[in-house]
Backbone as numpy.savetxt, mean C-alpha at the origin, in Angstrom:
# Nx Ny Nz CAx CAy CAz Cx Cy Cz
19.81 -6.89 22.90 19.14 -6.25 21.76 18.81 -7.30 20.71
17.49 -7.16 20.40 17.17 -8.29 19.32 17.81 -8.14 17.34
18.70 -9.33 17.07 19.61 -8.98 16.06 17.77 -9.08 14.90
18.75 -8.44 14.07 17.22 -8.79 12.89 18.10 -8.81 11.69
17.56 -9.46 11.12 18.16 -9.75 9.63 17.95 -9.71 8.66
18.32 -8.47 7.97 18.10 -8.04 6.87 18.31 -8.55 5.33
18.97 -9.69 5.07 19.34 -10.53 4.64 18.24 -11.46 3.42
18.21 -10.70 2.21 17.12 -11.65 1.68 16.01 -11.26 1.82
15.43 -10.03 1.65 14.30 -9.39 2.01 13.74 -8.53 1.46
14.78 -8.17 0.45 14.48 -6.74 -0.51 14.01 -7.41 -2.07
14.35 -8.63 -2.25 13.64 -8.84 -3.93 12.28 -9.26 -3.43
11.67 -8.82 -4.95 9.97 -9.49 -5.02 9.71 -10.87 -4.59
10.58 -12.02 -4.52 10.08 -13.26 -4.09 9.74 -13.36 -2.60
10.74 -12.84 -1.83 11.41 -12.25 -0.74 9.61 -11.92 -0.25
9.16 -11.25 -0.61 8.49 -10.23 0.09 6.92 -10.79 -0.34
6.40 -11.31 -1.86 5.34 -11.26 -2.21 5.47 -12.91 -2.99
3.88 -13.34 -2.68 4.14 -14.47 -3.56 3.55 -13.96 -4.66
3.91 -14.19 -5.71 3.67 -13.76 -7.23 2.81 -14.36 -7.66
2.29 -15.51 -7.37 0.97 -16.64 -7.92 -0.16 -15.13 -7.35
-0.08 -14.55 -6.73 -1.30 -14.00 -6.69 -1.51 -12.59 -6.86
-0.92 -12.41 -8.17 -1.23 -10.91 -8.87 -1.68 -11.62 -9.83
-1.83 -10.79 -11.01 -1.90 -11.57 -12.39 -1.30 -10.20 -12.92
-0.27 -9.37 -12.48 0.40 -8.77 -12.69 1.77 -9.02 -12.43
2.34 -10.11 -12.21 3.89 -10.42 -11.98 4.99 -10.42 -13.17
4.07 -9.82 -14.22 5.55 -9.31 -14.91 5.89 -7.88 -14.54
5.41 -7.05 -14.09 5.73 -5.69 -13.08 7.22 -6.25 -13.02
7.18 -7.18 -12.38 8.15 -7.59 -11.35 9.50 -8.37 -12.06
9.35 -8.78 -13.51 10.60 -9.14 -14.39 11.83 -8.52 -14.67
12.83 -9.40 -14.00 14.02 -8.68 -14.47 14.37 -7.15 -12.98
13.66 -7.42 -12.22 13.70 -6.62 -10.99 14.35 -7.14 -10.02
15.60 -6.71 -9.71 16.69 -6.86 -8.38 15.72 -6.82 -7.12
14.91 -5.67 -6.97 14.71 -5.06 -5.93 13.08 -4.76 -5.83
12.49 -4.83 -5.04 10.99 -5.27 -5.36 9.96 -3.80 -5.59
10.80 -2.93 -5.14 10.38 -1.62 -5.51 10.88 -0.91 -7.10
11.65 -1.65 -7.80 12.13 -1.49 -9.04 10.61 -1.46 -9.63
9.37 -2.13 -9.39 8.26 -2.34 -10.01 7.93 -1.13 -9.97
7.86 -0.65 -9.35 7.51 0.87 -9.47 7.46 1.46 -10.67
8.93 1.61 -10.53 9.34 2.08 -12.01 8.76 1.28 -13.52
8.37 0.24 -13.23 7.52 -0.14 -14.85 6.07 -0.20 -14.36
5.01 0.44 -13.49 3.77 0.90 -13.34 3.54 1.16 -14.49
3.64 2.41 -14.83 3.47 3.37 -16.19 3.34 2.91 -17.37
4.05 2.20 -17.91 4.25 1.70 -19.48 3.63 0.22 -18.70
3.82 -0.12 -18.52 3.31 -0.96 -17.75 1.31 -0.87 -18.45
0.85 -0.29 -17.48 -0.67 0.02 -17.53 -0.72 0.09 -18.93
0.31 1.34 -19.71 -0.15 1.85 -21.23 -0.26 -0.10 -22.33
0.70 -0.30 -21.73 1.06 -1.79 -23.00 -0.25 -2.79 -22.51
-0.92 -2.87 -21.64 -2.23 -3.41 -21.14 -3.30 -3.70 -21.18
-3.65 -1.85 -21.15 -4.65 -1.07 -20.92 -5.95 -1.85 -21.76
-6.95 -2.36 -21.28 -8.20 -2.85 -22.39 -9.45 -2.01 -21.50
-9.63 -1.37 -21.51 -10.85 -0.72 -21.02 -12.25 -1.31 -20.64
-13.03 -1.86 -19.76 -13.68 -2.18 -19.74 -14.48 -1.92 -18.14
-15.92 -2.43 -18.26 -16.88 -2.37 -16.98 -17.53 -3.45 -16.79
-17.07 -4.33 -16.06 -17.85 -5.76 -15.39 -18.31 -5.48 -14.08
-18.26 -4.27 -13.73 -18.78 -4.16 -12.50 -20.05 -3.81 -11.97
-20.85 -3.42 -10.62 -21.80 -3.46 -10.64 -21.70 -1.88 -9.63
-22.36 -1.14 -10.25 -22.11 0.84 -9.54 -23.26 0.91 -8.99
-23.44 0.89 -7.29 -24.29 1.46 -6.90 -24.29 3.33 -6.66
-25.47 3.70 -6.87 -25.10 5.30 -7.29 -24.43 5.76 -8.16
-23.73 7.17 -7.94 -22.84 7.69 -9.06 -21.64 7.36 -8.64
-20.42 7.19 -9.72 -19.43 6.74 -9.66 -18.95 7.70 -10.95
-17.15 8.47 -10.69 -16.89 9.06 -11.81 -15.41 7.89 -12.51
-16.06 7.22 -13.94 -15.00 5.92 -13.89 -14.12 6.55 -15.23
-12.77 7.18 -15.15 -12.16 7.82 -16.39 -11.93 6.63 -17.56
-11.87 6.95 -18.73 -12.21 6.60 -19.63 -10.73 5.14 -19.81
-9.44 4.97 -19.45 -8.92 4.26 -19.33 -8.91 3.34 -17.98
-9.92 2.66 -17.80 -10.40 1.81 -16.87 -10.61 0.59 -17.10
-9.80 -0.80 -16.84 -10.70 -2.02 -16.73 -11.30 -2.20 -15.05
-12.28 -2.61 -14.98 -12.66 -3.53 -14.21 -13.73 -4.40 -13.92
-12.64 -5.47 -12.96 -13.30 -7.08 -13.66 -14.63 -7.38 -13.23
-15.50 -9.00 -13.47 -16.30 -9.04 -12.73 -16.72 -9.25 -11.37
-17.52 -8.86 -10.69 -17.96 -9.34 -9.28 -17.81 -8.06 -8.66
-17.12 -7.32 -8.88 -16.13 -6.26 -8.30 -17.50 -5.03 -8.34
-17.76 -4.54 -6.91 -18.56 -3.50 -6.57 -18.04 -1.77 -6.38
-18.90 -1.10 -7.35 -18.64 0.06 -7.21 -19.42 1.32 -6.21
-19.50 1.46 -4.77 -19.82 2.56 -4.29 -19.97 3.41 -4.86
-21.49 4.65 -4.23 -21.51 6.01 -4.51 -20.14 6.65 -4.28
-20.29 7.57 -5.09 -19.19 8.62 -4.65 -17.37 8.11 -5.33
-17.70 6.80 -5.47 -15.86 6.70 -5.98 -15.42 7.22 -6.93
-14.52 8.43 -7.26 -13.82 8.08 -8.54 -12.55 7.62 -8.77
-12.51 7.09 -9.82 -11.03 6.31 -11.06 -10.87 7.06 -11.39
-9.49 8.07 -11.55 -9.33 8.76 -12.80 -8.67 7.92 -14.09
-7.77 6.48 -13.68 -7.60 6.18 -14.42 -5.72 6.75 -14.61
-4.92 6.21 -15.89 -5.37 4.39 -15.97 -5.19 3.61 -14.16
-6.15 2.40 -14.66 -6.38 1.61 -13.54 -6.62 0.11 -13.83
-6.26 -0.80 -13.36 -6.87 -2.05 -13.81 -7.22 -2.25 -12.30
-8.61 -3.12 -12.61 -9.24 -3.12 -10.79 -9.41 -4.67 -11.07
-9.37 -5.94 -10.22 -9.85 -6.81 -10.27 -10.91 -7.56 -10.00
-11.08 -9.04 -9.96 -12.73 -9.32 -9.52 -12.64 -9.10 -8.47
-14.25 -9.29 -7.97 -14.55 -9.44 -6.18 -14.01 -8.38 -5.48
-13.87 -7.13 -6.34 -13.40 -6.53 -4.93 -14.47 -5.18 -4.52
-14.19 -4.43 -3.43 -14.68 -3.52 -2.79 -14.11 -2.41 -2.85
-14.89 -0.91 -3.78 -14.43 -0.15 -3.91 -15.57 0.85 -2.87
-15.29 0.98 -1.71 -16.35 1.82 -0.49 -16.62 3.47 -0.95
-17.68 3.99 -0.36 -17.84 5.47 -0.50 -16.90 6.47 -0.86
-17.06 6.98 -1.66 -15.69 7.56 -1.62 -14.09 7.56 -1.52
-13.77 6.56 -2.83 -12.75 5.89 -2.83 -12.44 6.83 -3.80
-10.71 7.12 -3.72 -10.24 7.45 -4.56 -9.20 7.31 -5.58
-8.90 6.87 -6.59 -8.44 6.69 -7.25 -7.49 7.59 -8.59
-6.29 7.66 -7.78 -6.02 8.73 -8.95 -4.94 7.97 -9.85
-4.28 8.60 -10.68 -3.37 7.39 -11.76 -2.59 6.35 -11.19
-2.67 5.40 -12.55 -1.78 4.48 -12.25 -1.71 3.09 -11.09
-3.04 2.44 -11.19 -3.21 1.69 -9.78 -3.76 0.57 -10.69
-2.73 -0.54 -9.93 -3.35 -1.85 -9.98 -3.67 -2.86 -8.94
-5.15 -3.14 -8.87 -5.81 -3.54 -7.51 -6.12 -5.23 -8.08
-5.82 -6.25 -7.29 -5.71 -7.40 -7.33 -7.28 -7.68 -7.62
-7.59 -9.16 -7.04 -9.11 -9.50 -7.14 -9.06 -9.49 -5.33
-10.30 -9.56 -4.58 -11.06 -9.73 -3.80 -10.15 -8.44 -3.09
-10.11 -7.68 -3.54 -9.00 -6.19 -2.40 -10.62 -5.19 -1.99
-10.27 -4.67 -1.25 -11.37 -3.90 -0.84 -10.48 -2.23 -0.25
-11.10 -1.38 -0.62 -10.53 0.06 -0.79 -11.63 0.83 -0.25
-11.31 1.45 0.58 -12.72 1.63 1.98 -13.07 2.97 1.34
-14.05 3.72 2.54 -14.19 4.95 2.14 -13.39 5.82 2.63
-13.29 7.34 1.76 -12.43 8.20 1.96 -10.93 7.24 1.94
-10.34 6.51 0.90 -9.28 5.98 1.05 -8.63 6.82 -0.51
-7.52 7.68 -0.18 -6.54 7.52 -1.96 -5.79 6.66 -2.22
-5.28 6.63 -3.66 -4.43 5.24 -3.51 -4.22 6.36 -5.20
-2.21 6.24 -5.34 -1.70 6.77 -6.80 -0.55 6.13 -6.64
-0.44 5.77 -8.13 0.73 5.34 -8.24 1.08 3.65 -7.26
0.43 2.63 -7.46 0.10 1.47 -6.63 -0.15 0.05 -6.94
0.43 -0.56 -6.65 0.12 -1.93 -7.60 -0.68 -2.96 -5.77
-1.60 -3.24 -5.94 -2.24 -4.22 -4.57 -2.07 -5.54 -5.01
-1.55 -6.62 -4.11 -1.82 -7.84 -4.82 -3.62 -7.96 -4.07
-3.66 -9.74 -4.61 -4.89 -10.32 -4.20 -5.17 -9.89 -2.87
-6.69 -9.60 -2.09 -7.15 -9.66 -0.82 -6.35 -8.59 0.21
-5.76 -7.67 -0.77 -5.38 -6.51 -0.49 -6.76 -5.54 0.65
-6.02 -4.95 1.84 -7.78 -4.44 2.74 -6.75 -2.96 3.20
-7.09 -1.98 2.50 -7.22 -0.98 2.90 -8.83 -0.21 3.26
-9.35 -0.45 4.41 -10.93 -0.48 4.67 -11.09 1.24 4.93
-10.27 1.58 5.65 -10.86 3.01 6.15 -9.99 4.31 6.24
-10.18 5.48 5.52 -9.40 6.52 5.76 -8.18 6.83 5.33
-7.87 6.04 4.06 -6.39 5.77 4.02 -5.11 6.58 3.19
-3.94 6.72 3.19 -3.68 6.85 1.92 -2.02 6.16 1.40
-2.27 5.84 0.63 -1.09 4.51 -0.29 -0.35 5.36 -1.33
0.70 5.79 -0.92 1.12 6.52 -2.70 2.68 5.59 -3.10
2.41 5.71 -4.54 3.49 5.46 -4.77 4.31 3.44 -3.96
3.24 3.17 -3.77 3.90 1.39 -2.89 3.46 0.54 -3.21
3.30 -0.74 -2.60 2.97 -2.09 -3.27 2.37 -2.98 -1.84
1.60 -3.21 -2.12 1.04 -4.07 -0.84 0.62 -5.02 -1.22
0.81 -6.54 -0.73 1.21 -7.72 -1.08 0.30 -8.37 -0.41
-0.51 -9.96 -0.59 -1.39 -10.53 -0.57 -1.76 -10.86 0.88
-3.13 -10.49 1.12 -3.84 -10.19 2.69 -3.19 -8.90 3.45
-2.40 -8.13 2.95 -1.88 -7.13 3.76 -3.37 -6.13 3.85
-3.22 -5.65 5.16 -4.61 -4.85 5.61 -3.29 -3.51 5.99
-4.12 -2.32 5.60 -3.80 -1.42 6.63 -5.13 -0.99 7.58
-4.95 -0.87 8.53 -6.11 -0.35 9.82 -6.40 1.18 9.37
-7.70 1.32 9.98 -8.15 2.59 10.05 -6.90 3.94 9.68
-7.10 5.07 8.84 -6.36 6.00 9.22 -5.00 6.01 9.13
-4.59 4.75 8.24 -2.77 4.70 8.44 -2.45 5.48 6.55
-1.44 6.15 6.69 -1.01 7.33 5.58 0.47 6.32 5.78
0.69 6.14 4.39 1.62 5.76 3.69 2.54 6.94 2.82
3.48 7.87 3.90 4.09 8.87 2.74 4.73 8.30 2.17
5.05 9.22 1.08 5.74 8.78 -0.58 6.93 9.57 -0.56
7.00 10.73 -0.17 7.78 11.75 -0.51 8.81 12.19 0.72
10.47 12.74 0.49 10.49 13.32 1.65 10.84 14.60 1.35
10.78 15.21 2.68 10.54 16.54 3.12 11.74 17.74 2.38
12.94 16.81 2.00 14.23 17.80 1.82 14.19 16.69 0.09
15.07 17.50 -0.33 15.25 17.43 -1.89 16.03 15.84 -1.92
15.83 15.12 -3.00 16.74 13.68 -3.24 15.43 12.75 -3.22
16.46 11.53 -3.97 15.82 10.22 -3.56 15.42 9.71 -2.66
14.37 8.45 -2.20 14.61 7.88 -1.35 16.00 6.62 -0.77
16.45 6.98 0.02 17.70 5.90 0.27 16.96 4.86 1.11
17.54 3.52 1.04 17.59 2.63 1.41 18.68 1.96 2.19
18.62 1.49 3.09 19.96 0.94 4.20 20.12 -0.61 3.18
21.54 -1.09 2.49 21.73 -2.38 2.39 22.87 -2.61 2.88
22.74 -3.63 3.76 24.13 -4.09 3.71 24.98 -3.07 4.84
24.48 -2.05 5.38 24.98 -1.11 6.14 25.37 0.05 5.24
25.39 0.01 3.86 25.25 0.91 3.43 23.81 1.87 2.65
24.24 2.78 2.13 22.77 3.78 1.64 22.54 3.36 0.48
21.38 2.83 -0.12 21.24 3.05 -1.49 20.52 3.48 -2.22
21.12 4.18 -3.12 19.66 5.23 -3.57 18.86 4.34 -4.85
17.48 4.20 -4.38 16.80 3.43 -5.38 15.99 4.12 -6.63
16.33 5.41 -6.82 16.56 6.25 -7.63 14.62 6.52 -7.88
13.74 6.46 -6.88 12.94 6.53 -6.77 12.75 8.46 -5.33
12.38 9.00 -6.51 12.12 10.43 -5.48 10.61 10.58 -4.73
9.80 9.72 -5.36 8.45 9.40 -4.60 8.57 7.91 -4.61
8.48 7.25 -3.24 8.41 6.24 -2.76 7.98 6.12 -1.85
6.63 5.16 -1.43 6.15 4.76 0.24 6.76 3.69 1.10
5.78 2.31 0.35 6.56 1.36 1.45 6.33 0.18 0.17
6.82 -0.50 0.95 6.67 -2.17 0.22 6.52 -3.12 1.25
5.27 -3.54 1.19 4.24 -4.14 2.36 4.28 -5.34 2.10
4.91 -6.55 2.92 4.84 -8.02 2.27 3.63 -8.62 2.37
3.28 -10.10 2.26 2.34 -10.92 2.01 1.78 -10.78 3.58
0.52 -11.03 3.91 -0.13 -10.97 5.20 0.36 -10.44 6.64
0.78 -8.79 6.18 1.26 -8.05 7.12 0.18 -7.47 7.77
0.03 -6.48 8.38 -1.11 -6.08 9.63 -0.52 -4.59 9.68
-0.98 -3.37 9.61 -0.37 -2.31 9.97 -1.87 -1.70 10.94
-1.41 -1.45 12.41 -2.32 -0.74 13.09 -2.62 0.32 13.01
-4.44 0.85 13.37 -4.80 2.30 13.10 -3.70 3.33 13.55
-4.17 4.39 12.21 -3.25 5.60 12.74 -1.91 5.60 12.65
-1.67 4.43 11.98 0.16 4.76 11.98 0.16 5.43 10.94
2.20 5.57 10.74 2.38 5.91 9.55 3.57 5.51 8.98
3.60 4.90 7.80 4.50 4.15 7.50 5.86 5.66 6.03
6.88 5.71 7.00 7.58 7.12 6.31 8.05 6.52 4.80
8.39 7.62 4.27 8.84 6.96 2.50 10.34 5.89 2.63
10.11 4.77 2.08 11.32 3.75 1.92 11.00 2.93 3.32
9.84 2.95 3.11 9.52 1.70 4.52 9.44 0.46 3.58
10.03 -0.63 4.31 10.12 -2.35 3.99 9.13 -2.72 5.06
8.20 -3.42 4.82 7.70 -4.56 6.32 7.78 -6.23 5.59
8.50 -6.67 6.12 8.47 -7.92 5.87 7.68 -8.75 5.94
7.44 -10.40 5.13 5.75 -11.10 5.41 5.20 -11.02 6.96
4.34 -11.23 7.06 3.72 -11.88 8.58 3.99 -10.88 9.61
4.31 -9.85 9.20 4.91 -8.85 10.40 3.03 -7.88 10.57
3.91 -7.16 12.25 2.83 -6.28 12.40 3.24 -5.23 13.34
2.37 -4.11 12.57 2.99 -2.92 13.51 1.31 -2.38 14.13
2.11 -1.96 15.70 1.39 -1.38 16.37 0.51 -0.46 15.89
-0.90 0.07 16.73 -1.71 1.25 16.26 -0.92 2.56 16.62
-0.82 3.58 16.12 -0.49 4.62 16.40 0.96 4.83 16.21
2.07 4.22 15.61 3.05 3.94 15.44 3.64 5.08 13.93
4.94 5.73 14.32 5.42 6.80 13.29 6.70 5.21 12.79
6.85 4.72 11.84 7.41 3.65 11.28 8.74 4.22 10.20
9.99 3.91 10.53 10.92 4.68 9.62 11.49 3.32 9.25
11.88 2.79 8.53 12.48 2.08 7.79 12.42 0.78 7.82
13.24 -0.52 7.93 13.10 -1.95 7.92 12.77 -2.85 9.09
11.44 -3.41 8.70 10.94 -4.52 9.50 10.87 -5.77 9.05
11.97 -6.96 9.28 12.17 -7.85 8.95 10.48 -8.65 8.73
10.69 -9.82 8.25 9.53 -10.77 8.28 8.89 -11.35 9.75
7.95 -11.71 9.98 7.30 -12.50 11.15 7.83 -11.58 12.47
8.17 -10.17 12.65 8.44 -9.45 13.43 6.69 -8.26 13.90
7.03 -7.98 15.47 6.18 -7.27 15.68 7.05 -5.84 16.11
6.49 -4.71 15.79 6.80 -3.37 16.28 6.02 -2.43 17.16
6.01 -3.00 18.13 5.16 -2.77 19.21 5.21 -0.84 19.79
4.50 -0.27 19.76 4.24 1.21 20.76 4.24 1.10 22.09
5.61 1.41 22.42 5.28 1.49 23.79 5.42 2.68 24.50
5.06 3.87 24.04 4.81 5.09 24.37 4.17 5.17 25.75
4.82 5.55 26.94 4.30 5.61 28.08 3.18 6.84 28.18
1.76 6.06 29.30 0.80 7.30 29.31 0.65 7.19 30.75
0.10 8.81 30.87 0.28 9.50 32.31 -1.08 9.47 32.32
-1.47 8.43 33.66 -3.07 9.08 34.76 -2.97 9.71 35.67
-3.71 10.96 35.63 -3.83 11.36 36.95 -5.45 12.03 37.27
-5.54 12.26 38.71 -7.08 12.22 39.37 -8.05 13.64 38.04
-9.06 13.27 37.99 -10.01 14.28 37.34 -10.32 15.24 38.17
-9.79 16.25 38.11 -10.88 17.28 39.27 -11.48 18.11 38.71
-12.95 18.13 39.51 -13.75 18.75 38.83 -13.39 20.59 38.58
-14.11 21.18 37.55 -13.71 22.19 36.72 -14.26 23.54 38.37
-12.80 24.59 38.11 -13.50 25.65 39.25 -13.28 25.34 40.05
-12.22 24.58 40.71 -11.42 24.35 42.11 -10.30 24.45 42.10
């Protein structure tokens, strides 16, 4: 059985390089790299400068506590509700959605039909198609593939717990997704459950239900066995 080591994996250095937010005080004075979470909020409010450097093809609905920077393209159909800080160069596709509380790096691209609440993206952040991010942090070049849902929440009452150390810890977070390191890969259609870790350089399979810690430079492969058998035609 392959040992994995959990060891050094849960703070912000651990997981994200910080040169490439221009949001890394989120991250001050934080044990645990999902602690950022918790200063989103006041966070955005102590910030907040409102502005439009961007360039809106079509209609776009952009709520009134909005920066975003230059270069940065706005699709028909997206709305911000705001607050939001969006960065340069990036790609906001058809029908992007944006509901509170999101901070999107520079060159990130946010596809169509994608939500995203409650979210901090670093740089070159690629959620391209179908997506949805609540409540997590996805860290520099991390892509999710087509169709992958990031839950936040779980199903029965409480926090999300966390495994350290072999024990539970509650990170006193009751909506939580994942915390996605620096140039991870998540394949179409997965789904990454609330209090997911993926460590840098890692990658998970397409179609993959994902519950909890994936060390760094690790793959999580699907190997769900499939059954062929002969086609016969219909009415025999």
């Amino acid at each position: 059985m392959l040992w994995l080591n959990f060891f050094g994996m849960f703070a912000p250095e651990d997981l994200f390089d910080l040169s490439q937010t221009e949001h890394a005080a989120l991250f001050k004075d934080c044990r645990y790299a999902w602690d950022a979470l918790k200063n989103l909020k006041e966070y955005l409010k102590a910030n907040m400068r409102p502005a439009r450097k961007c360039r809106i093809e079509g209609h776009a609905h952009i709520g009134e506590l909005v920066f975003i920077g230059d270069g940065t393209v706005i699709e028909d159909g997206v709305m911000i509700k705001g607050p939001a800080i969006i960065g340069r160069n990036c790609e906001l596709r058809h029908n992007a959605y944006l509901r509170e509380d999101v901070i999107v790096g520079d060159g990130c691209v946010l596809g169509n039909s994608c939500e995203f609440k409650h979210s901090l993206l670093f740089n070159k952040a690629k959620v391209p198609h179908f997506g949805y991010v609540g409540d997590s942090i996805l860290g520099y070049q991390a892509h999710l593939g087509a169709g992958v849902k990031v839950s936040n929440v779980k199903l029965v009452p409480g926090n999300i717990m966390i495994e350290i150390d072999g024990e539970p810890y509650d990170t006193g977070l009751r909506k939580f997704g994942a915390i996605v390191g620096d140039n991870t890969d998540i394949g179409c259609n997965s789904v990454l459950n609330p209090g997911t870790i993926i460590g840098r350089g890692s990658v998970i399979y397409p179609n993959t239900n994902w519950r909890g810690i994936l060390p760094a430079n690790m793959i999580a492969k699907n190997t769900a066995p499939q059954e062929i058998v002969v086609r016969r035609p219909r009415g025999i």
